[in-house]
């Protein structure tokens, strides 16, 4: 029973962070999390309490009510702020490298490591030497 | 890897897009001369328009540029329309700021900052120059000086 409480206690802060204020739907925050807060450094429009971020969340809520999709809402902000506003760089053009390079790097690292640690056959002269020693009794 | 936020490009100015229209209430001291509300579209295509986004809490940049803007307005009134857009501010505080600097150019009130989003505003102060065809010519982030104002006005009048 105790572990249930422990688990709950561990999860509670995470849950508290997820829960949006009651007036805006969680969907608003899901979209806002993918958008940069223009006046902040390293904060999304979901986390920031700045006036602009609040207005962005209000706009997202309004657009959702109008039946706009997530992509349409993101496009609305890109239209005004440029792709800079997207938290994740778009997966095309120059910024595609941001996505591709880490994977490529990991792949190369894996290849290098496996090549380094692969069991290699012993050189024939060494094997011969061992063979000879086994047959000849030590003098 | 650090980028200067002032260097962030404006989508509007880069593509010389038509200035997004808006209708905002004017702050009380300007209603007698300019009416209850200000509609940007009514003033486009007649001459250059300069939009200055500001807030009373924006210290010191907005306080530095206020006298510069007022002097610019007094010098060029008639050739260019200068509109102050008070953004995400309290009316009372905004009026105190306006009285402090004795600003005579019209001042619109946008407490939500909705118009700022349409202009891709990063912060205050920011100044947008709209040419005679109603397209966004340039954006200046941060306190503006006389030389920059004059330079962009010349460009807008060309």
CSV table of C-alpha atoms in Angstrom, one decimal:
chain,number,residue,atom,x,y,z
A,1,UNK,CA,0.0,0.0,0.0
A,2,UNK,CA,2.8,2.3,0.9
A,3,UNK,CA,4.3,2.3,-2.6
A,4,UNK,CA,1.0,3.6,-4.0
A,5,UNK,CA,1.3,6.6,-1.9
A,6,UNK,CA,5.0,7.0,-2.8
A,7,UNK,CA,4.1,6.8,-6.5
A,8,UNK,CA,1.4,9.3,-6.1
A,9,UNK,CA,3.7,11.7,-4.2
A,10,UNK,CA,6.2,11.4,-7.0
A,11,UNK,CA,3.7,12.0,-9.7
A,12,UNK,CA,1.9,14.8,-8.0
A,13,UNK,CA,4.3,17.6,-9.0
A,14,UNK,CA,4.3,16.4,-12.6
A,15,UNK,CA,0.5,16.4,-12.6
A,16,UNK,CA,0.3,19.8,-11.1
A,17,UNK,CA,2.6,21.2,-13.8
A,18,UNK,CA,0.4,19.6,-16.5
A,19,UNK,CA,-2.8,21.1,-15.2
A,20,UNK,CA,-3.7,24.3,-17.0
A,21,UNK,CA,-5.6,27.1,-15.3
A,22,UNK,CA,-9.3,26.3,-15.3
A,23,UNK,CA,-10.3,28.8,-17.9
A,24,UNK,CA,-8.2,27.4,-20.8
A,25,UNK,CA,-8.4,23.9,-22.2
A,26,UNK,CA,-5.4,21.6,-22.0
A,27,UNK,CA,-5.4,21.6,-25.8
A,28,UNK,CA,-4.5,25.4,-25.7
A,29,UNK,CA,-1.4,24.5,-23.6
A,30,UNK,CA,-0.5,21.6,-25.9
A,31,UNK,CA,-0.3,24.0,-28.8
A,32,UNK,CA,1.3,26.9,-26.8
A,33,UNK,CA,4.1,24.5,-25.7
A,34,UNK,CA,5.2,24.3,-29.4
A,35,UNK,CA,5.4,28.0,-29.7
A,36,UNK,CA,8.1,30.3,-28.5
A,37,UNK,CA,7.2,33.2,-26.2
A,38,UNK,CA,8.5,36.2,-28.2
A,39,UNK,CA,9.6,38.3,-25.2
A,40,UNK,CA,11.2,35.5,-23.2
A,41,UNK,CA,14.4,33.5,-23.4
A,42,UNK,CA,14.0,29.8,-23.7
A,43,UNK,CA,10.4,29.7,-22.6
A,44,UNK,CA,7.4,28.5,-24.5
A,45,UNK,CA,4.1,30.4,-24.8
A,46,UNK,CA,2.6,27.8,-22.4
A,47,UNK,CA,5.0,28.4,-19.5
A,48,UNK,CA,5.5,32.2,-19.7
A,49,UNK,CA,3.3,34.5,-17.7
A,50,UNK,CA,4.2,37.5,-19.8
A,51,UNK,CA,1.5,39.6,-21.4
A,52,UNK,CA,2.3,38.4,-24.9
A,53,UNK,CA,2.2,34.7,-23.9
A,54,UNK,CA,-1.1,35.2,-22.2
A,55,UNK,CA,-2.5,36.9,-25.3
A,56,UNK,CA,-1.1,34.1,-27.4
A,57,UNK,CA,-2.9,31.5,-25.3
A,58,UNK,CA,-6.1,33.6,-25.5
A,59,UNK,CA,-5.8,33.7,-29.2
A,60,UNK,CA,-5.2,29.9,-29.4
A,61,UNK,CA,-8.3,29.3,-27.3
A,62,UNK,CA,-10.3,31.6,-29.6
A,63,UNK,CA,-9.1,29.9,-32.7
A,64,UNK,CA,-9.8,26.5,-31.3
A,65,UNK,CA,-13.3,27.6,-30.6
A,66,UNK,CA,-13.6,28.7,-34.2
A,67,UNK,CA,-12.7,25.2,-35.2
A,68,UNK,CA,-9.2,25.9,-36.4
A,69,UNK,CA,-6.8,23.0,-36.4
A,70,UNK,CA,-3.4,22.9,-34.6
A,71,UNK,CA,-1.5,23.3,-37.9
A,72,UNK,CA,-3.7,26.3,-38.8
A,73,UNK,CA,-3.0,27.9,-35.5
A,74,UNK,CA,0.7,27.4,-35.7
A,75,UNK,CA,0.6,28.8,-39.3
A,76,UNK,CA,-1.1,31.9,-37.9
A,77,UNK,CA,1.9,32.6,-35.7
A,78,UNK,CA,4.5,31.7,-38.3
A,79,UNK,CA,2.8,34.1,-40.7
A,80,UNK,CA,3.4,36.9,-38.2
A,81,UNK,CA,6.7,35.9,-36.5
A,82,UNK,CA,8.4,33.7,-39.0
A,83,UNK,CA,9.5,30.1,-38.3
A,84,UNK,CA,11.5,31.4,-35.3
A,85,UNK,CA,8.3,31.2,-33.3
A,86,UNK,CA,8.2,27.4,-33.6
A,87,UNK,CA,9.9,25.7,-30.7
A,88,UNK,CA,11.0,22.7,-32.8
A,89,UNK,CA,12.9,23.8,-35.9
A,90,UNK,CA,11.0,22.7,-39.1
A,91,UNK,CA,12.1,19.3,-40.5
A,92,UNK,CA,13.1,20.7,-43.9
A,93,UNK,CA,15.6,23.1,-45.5
A,94,UNK,CA,18.7,24.0,-43.6
A,95,UNK,CA,17.2,23.2,-40.2
A,96,UNK,CA,16.7,19.6,-41.3
A,97,UNK,CA,20.4,19.1,-40.4
A,98,UNK,CA,19.6,19.9,-36.8
A,99,UNK,CA,17.4,16.7,-36.8
A,100,UNK,CA,19.6,14.6,-39.1
A,101,UNK,CA,23.1,15.3,-37.7
A,102,UNK,CA,22.6,13.9,-34.1
A,103,UNK,CA,21.2,10.6,-35.5
A,104,UNK,CA,24.0,10.4,-38.1
A,105,UNK,CA,26.5,11.1,-35.3
A,106,UNK,CA,25.1,8.4,-33.1
A,107,UNK,CA,25.1,5.9,-36.0
A,108,UNK,CA,28.7,6.6,-36.8
A,109,UNK,CA,29.7,6.3,-33.1
A,110,UNK,CA,27.9,3.0,-32.9
A,111,UNK,CA,29.6,1.7,-36.1
A,112,UNK,CA,33.0,2.8,-34.8
A,113,UNK,CA,32.5,1.2,-31.4
A,114,UNK,CA,31.3,-2.1,-32.8
A,115,UNK,CA,34.2,-2.2,-35.2
A,116,UNK,CA,36.6,-1.5,-32.2
A,117,UNK,CA,35.2,-4.1,-29.9
A,118,UNK,CA,34.4,-6.8,-32.5
A,119,UNK,CA,36.3,-10.1,-31.6
A,120,UNK,CA,39.1,-10.4,-34.1
A,121,UNK,CA,40.7,-13.7,-35.1
A,122,UNK,CA,44.2,-14.1,-33.7
A,123,UNK,CA,47.0,-13.7,-36.2
A,124,UNK,CA,48.1,-17.1,-37.7
A,125,UNK,CA,51.7,-16.9,-36.5
A,126,UNK,CA,50.5,-16.5,-32.9
A,127,UNK,CA,48.2,-19.5,-33.3
A,128,UNK,CA,51.0,-21.6,-34.7
A,129,UNK,CA,53.2,-20.6,-31.8
A,130,UNK,CA,50.6,-21.6,-29.3
A,131,UNK,CA,50.1,-24.9,-31.1
A,132,UNK,CA,53.8,-25.6,-31.1
A,133,UNK,CA,54.1,-24.9,-27.4
A,134,UNK,CA,51.2,-27.1,-26.5
A,135,UNK,CA,52.7,-30.0,-28.4
A,136,UNK,CA,56.2,-29.5,-27.1
A,137,UNK,CA,56.7,-30.3,-23.5
A,138,UNK,CA,58.3,-27.5,-21.6
A,139,UNK,CA,62.0,-27.9,-21.4
B,1,UNK,CA,25.4,30.9,-30.7
B,2,UNK,CA,23.7,33.9,-29.0
B,3,UNK,CA,21.6,36.1,-31.3
B,4,UNK,CA,20.8,39.6,-30.6
B,5,UNK,CA,16.9,39.8,-30.3
B,6,UNK,CA,17.0,43.2,-32.0
B,7,UNK,CA,18.3,41.5,-35.1
B,8,UNK,CA,15.4,39.2,-35.4
B,9,UNK,CA,13.8,39.9,-38.8
B,10,UNK,CA,10.2,41.1,-39.2
B,11,UNK,CA,8.3,39.0,-41.6
B,12,UNK,CA,6.2,42.0,-42.6
B,13,UNK,CA,9.1,44.3,-43.4
B,14,UNK,CA,11.1,41.6,-45.2
B,15,UNK,CA,8.4,40.8,-47.6
B,16,UNK,CA,7.0,44.4,-47.7
B,17,UNK,CA,3.6,43.0,-46.7
B,18,UNK,CA,0.6,45.3,-46.5
B,19,UNK,CA,0.3,46.7,-42.9
B,20,UNK,CA,-2.2,44.6,-40.9
B,21,UNK,CA,-5.3,46.6,-40.3
B,22,UNK,CA,-6.8,47.2,-36.9
B,23,UNK,CA,-9.4,49.2,-35.1
B,24,UNK,CA,-8.5,50.4,-31.6
B,25,UNK,CA,-10.0,52.9,-29.1
B,26,UNK,CA,-8.1,56.1,-28.7
B,27,UNK,CA,-7.0,57.2,-25.3
B,28,UNK,CA,-9.4,59.9,-23.9
B,29,UNK,CA,-7.1,63.0,-24.5
B,30,UNK,CA,-7.0,62.3,-28.2
B,31,UNK,CA,-10.6,61.7,-28.9
B,32,UNK,CA,-11.6,65.3,-29.5
B,33,UNK,CA,-9.2,65.6,-32.4
B,34,UNK,CA,-9.1,62.0,-33.8
B,35,UNK,CA,-12.5,60.4,-32.8
B,36,UNK,CA,-13.4,57.6,-30.5
B,37,UNK,CA,-11.6,54.9,-32.4
B,38,UNK,CA,-8.6,54.7,-34.8
B,39,UNK,CA,-8.9,52.5,-37.9
B,40,UNK,CA,-5.5,52.1,-39.6
B,41,UNK,CA,-7.1,51.5,-43.1
B,42,UNK,CA,-8.6,55.0,-43.1
B,43,UNK,CA,-5.1,56.4,-43.1
B,44,UNK,CA,-3.2,54.1,-45.4
B,45,UNK,CA,-2.3,55.2,-48.9
B,46,UNK,CA,-2.5,58.9,-48.1
B,47,UNK,CA,1.1,59.2,-46.9
B,48,UNK,CA,3.6,57.3,-44.7
B,49,UNK,CA,2.4,56.1,-41.3
B,50,UNK,CA,4.7,55.4,-38.4
B,51,UNK,CA,3.4,53.0,-35.6
B,52,UNK,CA,5.1,53.2,-32.3
B,53,UNK,CA,4.4,50.4,-29.8
B,54,UNK,CA,5.1,51.4,-26.2
B,55,UNK,CA,4.1,50.8,-22.6
B,56,UNK,CA,4.5,52.9,-19.4
B,57,UNK,CA,6.3,49.9,-17.8
B,58,UNK,CA,8.9,49.9,-20.5
B,59,UNK,CA,11.7,51.7,-18.7
B,60,UNK,CA,14.0,53.2,-19.8
B,61,UNK,CA,13.7,52.7,-23.6
B,62,UNK,CA,10.2,54.1,-24.0
B,63,UNK,CA,11.0,57.0,-21.8
B,64,UNK,CA,14.1,57.8,-23.8
B,65,UNK,CA,12.4,57.8,-27.1
B,66,UNK,CA,9.2,59.7,-26.1
B,67,UNK,CA,10.7,63.2,-26.5
B,68,UNK,CA,12.4,62.2,-29.7
B,69,UNK,CA,9.0,61.0,-31.2
B,70,UNK,CA,7.2,64.2,-30.0
B,71,UNK,CA,9.9,66.3,-31.7
B,72,UNK,CA,9.6,64.3,-34.9
B,73,UNK,CA,5.8,64.7,-34.9
B,74,UNK,CA,6.0,68.4,-34.4
B,75,UNK,CA,8.5,68.7,-37.3
B,76,UNK,CA,6.8,66.5,-39.8
B,77,UNK,CA,3.1,66.7,-38.9
B,78,UNK,CA,1.2,66.8,-42.1
B,79,UNK,CA,3.7,64.8,-44.1
B,80,UNK,CA,3.5,61.7,-42.0
B,81,UNK,CA,1.1,60.2,-39.5
B,82,UNK,CA,2.6,59.0,-36.2
B,83,UNK,CA,0.4,56.8,-34.1
B,84,UNK,CA,1.4,55.6,-30.6
B,85,UNK,CA,0.0,52.1,-29.7
B,86,UNK,CA,0.0,51.7,-26.0
B,87,UNK,CA,0.4,47.9,-25.4
B,88,UNK,CA,-0.4,45.7,-22.5
B,89,UNK,CA,-0.6,48.6,-20.1
B,90,UNK,CA,-3.1,50.1,-17.6
B,91,UNK,CA,-5.0,53.1,-18.9
B,92,UNK,CA,-4.2,55.1,-15.8
B,93,UNK,CA,-0.5,54.5,-16.1
B,94,UNK,CA,-0.5,55.2,-19.8
B,95,UNK,CA,-2.2,58.5,-19.3
B,96,UNK,CA,0.4,59.5,-16.6
B,97,UNK,CA,3.2,58.7,-19.1
B,98,UNK,CA,1.5,60.8,-21.8
B,99,UNK,CA,1.0,63.7,-19.5
B,100,UNK,CA,4.6,63.5,-18.4
B,101,UNK,CA,6.0,63.8,-21.9
B,102,UNK,CA,3.1,66.0,-23.3
B,103,UNK,CA,2.7,63.8,-26.3
B,104,UNK,CA,0.5,65.4,-28.9
B,105,UNK,CA,0.3,62.6,-31.6
B,106,UNK,CA,-2.6,60.3,-31.4
B,107,UNK,CA,-2.5,57.4,-29.0
B,108,UNK,CA,-4.4,54.1,-29.4
B,109,UNK,CA,-5.0,51.7,-26.5
B,110,UNK,CA,-4.4,48.0,-26.8
B,111,UNK,CA,-4.4,46.5,-23.3
B,112,UNK,CA,-4.5,42.9,-24.7
B,113,UNK,CA,-1.7,43.4,-27.1
B,114,UNK,CA,-3.7,41.9,-29.9
B,115,UNK,CA,-2.3,44.3,-32.6
B,116,UNK,CA,1.2,43.5,-31.4
B,117,UNK,CA,0.7,39.9,-32.3
B,118,UNK,CA,-0.4,40.8,-35.8
B,119,UNK,CA,2.8,42.8,-36.2
B,120,UNK,CA,5.0,40.1,-34.8
B,121,UNK,CA,6.0,42.3,-31.9
B,122,UNK,CA,8.9,40.9,-29.8
B,123,UNK,CA,8.7,43.6,-27.1
B,124,UNK,CA,8.4,47.3,-26.6
B,125,UNK,CA,9.3,49.8,-27.8
B,126,UNK,CA,9.1,48.8,-31.5
B,127,UNK,CA,8.5,51.2,-34.4
B,128,UNK,CA,7.1,50.2,-37.8
B,129,UNK,CA,7.3,52.4,-40.9
B,130,UNK,CA,4.5,52.0,-43.4
B,131,UNK,CA,5.1,53.4,-46.9
B,132,UNK,CA,2.7,55.5,-49.0
B,133,UNK,CA,1.2,52.3,-50.5
B,134,UNK,CA,0.4,50.9,-47.1
B,135,UNK,CA,3.1,48.3,-47.0
B,136,UNK,CA,5.5,47.7,-44.1
B,137,UNK,CA,8.8,49.2,-45.0
B,138,UNK,CA,10.9,48.6,-41.8
B,139,UNK,CA,10.8,47.7,-38.2
B,140,UNK,CA,13.0,49.1,-35.5
B,141,UNK,CA,13.3,47.4,-32.2
B,142,UNK,CA,14.3,49.3,-29.1
B,143,UNK,CA,14.4,53.0,-28.4
B,144,UNK,CA,14.5,55.0,-31.7
B,145,UNK,CA,16.7,58.0,-32.4
B,146,UNK,CA,16.2,61.1,-34.6
B,147,UNK,CA,18.5,60.0,-37.3
B,148,UNK,CA,16.8,56.6,-37.7
B,149,UNK,CA,13.3,58.2,-37.8
B,150,UNK,CA,14.5,60.7,-40.5
B,151,UNK,CA,16.2,58.0,-42.6
B,152,UNK,CA,13.1,55.8,-42.7
B,153,UNK,CA,10.8,58.7,-43.3
B,154,UNK,CA,12.9,59.7,-46.4
B,155,UNK,CA,12.7,56.1,-47.5
B,156,UNK,CA,8.9,56.0,-47.0
B,157,UNK,CA,8.4,59.3,-48.9
B,158,UNK,CA,10.4,58.1,-51.9
